[in-house]
Amino acid sequence: AGPDRTGAGKRCAITIDDTPGHDLDAFREMLDILREHGARCTLFVIADENVMSPEGARLLRQAVDDGHELANHGAEDAPMVSWPRDRVTAALATWETRVQAAVSGTAARWFRAPCGLMSTTMASVVAEQGYTSVLCDVYSDDPGIDNAPFHTAMLLKGMKDGSVAVLHAPDRPSRRQTLDVLREALPELTKRGFRTTTLSELFADHPLPVVAEA
């Protein structure tokens, strides 16, 4: 997003992948932590059976009410990189149908490829459907390393004005560390003058470039 030019202070985005996840109690706890610290996030949602469950849908509505935005992370917890065009198109449409059934209103047009793996076919379909693909500049492999102090330190070390960080939903024992990372990092970011906000707000003053296909 670049340095702040509006006088609004430093801003950063902590994005959460694989939400709401299989452990809805932990997702609820995560929302409580974000609310306590006044942080608003972009939640990259997998539109699977958890989204379609009554409690999963209720928690996503609560997230939106709290000021978070929902973004597309696929309709199942699986890489899409080898899929043909028609399957990628169908997955994006399925995601929209399921999320809109759970949460009234329009979700943000952000897309993050499952596992961060993007093919040229995916990139083409994502752009055609009006999505902007986004990764991050602050990441410490939290799905692969179960060490909350390490991830907290890496997040705080890497965060700059305009940074985008990735954590994962605390939906299994090795990922419950996300709760501890947020508890420790959010007050420290506030102390350092950061406001944690959504991708849409982060990039509102810095429009993304449009790259025309050859």
Tab-separated table of C-alpha atoms in Angstrom:
chain	number	residue	atom	x	y	z
A	1	ALA	CA	0.000	0.000	0.000
A	2	GLY	CA	2.967	2.300	0.420
A	3	PRO	CA	3.514	4.934	3.105
A	4	ASP	CA	0.599	6.860	4.498
A	5	ARG	CA	-0.109	10.131	2.670
A	6	THR	CA	-3.445	11.028	4.248
A	7	GLY	CA	-2.421	11.869	7.791
A	8	ALA	CA	-4.343	8.851	9.061
A	9	GLY	CA	-1.268	7.213	10.576
A	10	LYS	CA	0.360	3.870	9.883
A	11	ARG	CA	-1.891	1.075	8.680
A	12	CYS	CA	-1.409	-2.636	8.199
A	13	ALA	CA	-3.576	-5.627	7.341
A	14	ILE	CA	-3.560	-8.956	9.145
A	15	THR	CA	-5.390	-11.394	6.894
A	16	ILE	CA	-6.652	-14.734	8.204
A	17	ASP	CA	-6.774	-17.710	5.839
A	18	ASP	CA	-9.029	-20.803	5.967
A	19	THR	CA	-11.812	-19.177	7.966
A	20	PRO	CA	-14.076	-20.023	9.662
A	21	GLY	CA	-12.390	-23.421	9.960
A	22	HIS	CA	-13.406	-26.664	11.616
A	23	ASP	CA	-13.197	-25.363	15.205
A	24	LEU	CA	-15.926	-22.751	15.434
A	25	ASP	CA	-15.318	-22.203	19.145
A	26	ALA	CA	-11.752	-21.155	18.355
A	27	PHE	CA	-12.982	-18.917	15.530
A	28	ARG	CA	-15.394	-17.269	17.959
A	29	GLU	CA	-12.506	-16.736	20.389
A	30	MET	CA	-10.438	-15.184	17.618
A	31	LEU	CA	-13.236	-12.720	16.825
A	32	ASP	CA	-13.390	-11.812	20.514
A	33	ILE	CA	-9.645	-11.044	20.547
A	34	LEU	CA	-9.890	-8.898	17.417
A	35	ARG	CA	-12.854	-7.013	18.868
A	36	GLU	CA	-11.044	-6.433	22.172
A	37	HIS	CA	-8.144	-4.765	20.369
A	38	GLY	CA	-10.209	-2.851	17.814
A	39	ALA	CA	-8.629	-4.714	14.906
A	40	ARG	CA	-10.449	-5.227	11.632
A	41	CYS	CA	-9.246	-7.945	9.285
A	42	THR	CA	-9.845	-9.491	5.894
A	43	LEU	CA	-10.952	-13.081	6.433
A	44	PHE	CA	-10.173	-15.421	3.546
A	45	VAL	CA	-13.071	-17.840	3.732
A	46	ILE	CA	-13.199	-21.442	2.536
A	47	ALA	CA	-16.850	-21.910	1.595
A	48	ASP	CA	-17.134	-25.496	2.792
A	49	GLU	CA	-19.551	-27.233	5.169
A	50	ASN	CA	-18.463	-24.970	8.026
A	51	VAL	CA	-19.791	-21.899	6.206
A	52	MET	CA	-23.057	-23.673	5.473
A	53	SER	CA	-23.623	-24.731	9.095
A	54	PRO	CA	-25.958	-22.500	11.140
A	55	GLU	CA	-23.238	-21.588	13.643
A	56	GLY	CA	-20.616	-21.005	10.966
A	57	ALA	CA	-22.965	-18.686	9.099
A	58	ARG	CA	-23.853	-16.861	12.319
A	59	LEU	CA	-20.199	-16.288	13.143
A	60	LEU	CA	-19.478	-14.930	9.672
A	61	ARG	CA	-22.357	-12.485	10.099
A	62	GLN	CA	-20.870	-11.515	13.463
A	63	ALA	CA	-17.504	-10.970	11.788
A	64	VAL	CA	-19.055	-8.625	9.222
A	65	ASP	CA	-20.931	-6.779	11.967
A	66	ASP	CA	-17.585	-6.322	13.752
A	67	GLY	CA	-16.142	-4.603	10.675
A	68	HIS	CA	-14.207	-7.468	9.101
A	69	GLU	CA	-14.503	-8.232	5.398
A	70	LEU	CA	-14.871	-11.646	3.775
A	71	ALA	CA	-12.766	-12.671	0.791
A	72	ASN	CA	-12.553	-15.676	-1.509
A	73	HIS	CA	-10.227	-18.554	-0.618
A	74	GLY	CA	-12.026	-21.243	-2.598
A	75	ALA	CA	-14.944	-23.574	-1.997
A	76	GLU	CA	-12.864	-26.428	-0.577
A	77	ASP	CA	-9.597	-26.810	1.301
A	78	ALA	CA	-7.566	-27.921	-1.710
A	79	PRO	CA	-5.136	-26.410	-4.231
A	80	MET	CA	-6.751	-25.258	-7.490
A	81	VAL	CA	-3.519	-24.888	-9.437
A	82	SER	CA	-4.077	-27.943	-11.696
A	83	TRP	CA	-7.776	-27.324	-12.326
A	84	PRO	CA	-9.173	-26.559	-15.784
A	85	ARG	CA	-10.881	-23.251	-16.498
A	86	ASP	CA	-14.450	-24.512	-16.068
A	87	ARG	CA	-13.707	-25.977	-12.639
A	88	VAL	CA	-12.034	-22.767	-11.436
A	89	THR	CA	-14.993	-20.716	-12.703
A	90	ALA	CA	-17.447	-23.036	-10.963
A	91	ALA	CA	-15.488	-22.859	-7.693
A	92	LEU	CA	-15.612	-19.059	-7.630
A	93	ALA	CA	-19.350	-19.134	-8.314
A	94	THR	CA	-19.941	-21.784	-5.637
A	95	TRP	CA	-18.039	-19.671	-3.121
A	96	GLU	CA	-20.186	-16.641	-3.885
A	97	THR	CA	-23.436	-18.601	-3.657
A	98	ARG	CA	-22.548	-20.175	-0.316
A	99	VAL	CA	-21.149	-17.050	1.315
A	100	GLN	CA	-24.025	-14.857	0.139
A	101	ALA	CA	-26.446	-17.428	1.554
A	102	ALA	CA	-24.705	-17.108	4.920
A	103	VAL	CA	-24.091	-13.359	4.918
A	104	SER	CA	-26.300	-10.812	3.207
A	105	GLY	CA	-24.517	-8.167	1.155
A	106	THR	CA	-21.518	-8.278	-1.129
A	107	ALA	CA	-18.192	-9.793	-0.126
A	108	ALA	CA	-14.935	-8.057	-0.993
A	109	ARG	CA	-13.485	-8.873	-4.399
A	110	TRP	CA	-10.205	-10.194	-3.060
A	111	PHE	CA	-8.927	-13.684	-3.901
A	112	ARG	CA	-6.097	-15.664	-2.375
A	113	ALA	CA	-5.181	-18.889	-4.091
A	114	PRO	CA	-5.311	-21.957	-1.815
A	115	CYS	CA	-1.776	-22.781	-0.661
A	116	GLY	CA	-0.644	-19.639	-2.498
A	117	LEU	CA	-0.419	-21.622	-5.743
A	118	MET	CA	-1.667	-19.784	-8.846
A	119	SER	CA	-1.747	-21.009	-12.442
A	120	THR	CA	-2.148	-18.855	-15.537
A	121	THR	CA	-5.637	-20.360	-15.939
A	122	MET	CA	-6.587	-19.381	-12.400
A	123	ALA	CA	-5.165	-15.883	-12.845
A	124	SER	CA	-7.182	-15.380	-16.017
A	125	VAL	CA	-10.472	-16.570	-14.499
A	126	VAL	CA	-9.944	-14.620	-11.272
A	127	ALA	CA	-9.398	-11.410	-13.249
A	128	GLU	CA	-12.364	-12.078	-15.534
A	129	GLN	CA	-14.609	-12.499	-12.492
A	130	GLY	CA	-13.533	-9.128	-11.098
A	131	TYR	CA	-11.273	-10.339	-8.314
A	132	THR	CA	-7.889	-8.991	-7.297
A	133	SER	CA	-5.422	-11.668	-6.234
A	134	VAL	CA	-3.399	-10.848	-3.131
A	135	LEU	CA	-0.600	-12.539	-1.199
A	136	CYS	CA	1.440	-10.770	1.494
A	137	ASP	CA	4.813	-9.396	2.523
A	138	VAL	CA	4.779	-10.718	6.122
A	139	TYR	CA	4.601	-14.499	6.505
A	140	SER	CA	6.367	-17.031	8.724
A	141	ASP	CA	4.858	-20.402	7.672
A	142	ASP	CA	2.497	-20.629	10.629
A	143	PRO	CA	0.768	-23.781	9.268
A	144	GLY	CA	4.116	-25.571	9.278
A	145	ILE	CA	5.725	-24.215	12.456
A	146	ASP	CA	3.928	-24.500	15.792
A	147	ASN	CA	5.703	-21.749	17.746
A	148	ALA	CA	3.637	-18.725	18.777
A	149	PRO	CA	6.561	-16.592	20.107
A	150	PHE	CA	8.423	-17.101	16.815
A	151	HIS	CA	5.452	-16.016	14.695
A	152	THR	CA	4.742	-13.048	16.957
A	153	ALA	CA	8.344	-11.882	16.668
A	154	MET	CA	8.404	-12.327	12.892
A	155	LEU	CA	5.130	-10.460	12.445
A	156	LEU	CA	6.273	-7.529	14.563
A	157	LYS	CA	9.683	-7.454	12.876
A	158	GLY	CA	8.234	-7.515	9.373
A	159	MET	CA	5.291	-5.161	9.752
A	160	LYS	CA	5.677	-1.824	7.977
A	161	ASP	CA	3.239	0.902	6.996
A	162	GLY	CA	1.139	-0.732	4.274
A	163	SER	CA	2.155	-4.321	5.072
A	164	VAL	CA	-0.089	-7.340	4.565
A	165	ALA	CA	0.418	-10.292	6.916
A	166	VAL	CA	-1.027	-13.805	6.749
A	167	LEU	CA	-2.086	-16.002	9.655
A	168	HIS	CA	-4.363	-19.034	9.611
A	169	ALA	CA	-7.637	-19.846	11.336
A	170	PRO	CA	-7.085	-21.610	14.687
A	171	ASP	CA	-9.034	-24.686	13.664
A	172	ARG	CA	-6.625	-27.451	14.721
A	173	PRO	CA	-4.176	-27.915	17.602
A	174	SER	CA	-1.116	-26.763	15.660
A	175	ARG	CA	-2.903	-23.577	14.579
A	176	ARG	CA	-4.369	-22.483	17.894
A	177	GLN	CA	-1.160	-20.489	18.193
A	178	THR	CA	-2.912	-17.842	16.056
A	179	LEU	CA	-4.876	-16.839	19.155
A	180	ASP	CA	-1.668	-16.280	21.139
A	181	VAL	CA	-0.020	-14.407	18.258
A	182	LEU	CA	-2.957	-12.015	18.023
A	183	ARG	CA	-3.108	-11.502	21.792
A	184	GLU	CA	0.577	-10.517	21.873
A	185	ALA	CA	0.987	-8.726	18.542
A	186	LEU	CA	-2.120	-6.540	18.383
A	187	PRO	CA	-1.443	-4.410	21.490
A	188	GLU	CA	2.190	-4.045	20.455
A	189	LEU	CA	1.194	-2.885	16.965
A	190	THR	CA	-1.135	-0.331	18.533
A	191	LYS	CA	1.690	0.837	20.784
A	192	ARG	CA	3.840	1.310	17.686
A	193	GLY	CA	1.181	3.491	16.082
A	194	PHE	CA	-0.364	0.989	13.681
A	195	ARG	CA	-4.039	0.643	12.889
A	196	THR	CA	-4.934	-2.901	11.835
A	197	THR	CA	-7.543	-2.770	9.111
A	198	THR	CA	-9.008	-4.522	6.075
A	199	LEU	CA	-7.380	-4.843	2.681
A	200	SER	CA	-10.073	-2.666	1.147
A	201	GLU	CA	-9.314	0.175	3.517
A	202	LEU	CA	-5.565	-0.351	3.307
A	203	PHE	CA	-5.565	0.011	-0.476
A	204	ALA	CA	-8.355	2.608	-0.745
A	205	ASP	CA	-5.902	5.504	-1.083
A	206	HIS	CA	-3.495	3.551	-3.264
A	207	PRO	CA	-5.412	2.018	-6.206
A	208	LEU	CA	-3.891	-1.160	-7.524
A	209	PRO	CA	-2.482	-1.056	-11.065
A	210	VAL	CA	-4.458	-2.777	-13.787
A	211	VAL	CA	-2.266	-4.945	-16.003
A	212	ALA	CA	-3.632	-5.460	-19.486
A	213	GLU	CA	-3.130	-8.848	-21.115
A	214	ALA	CA	-1.022	-8.927	-24.251
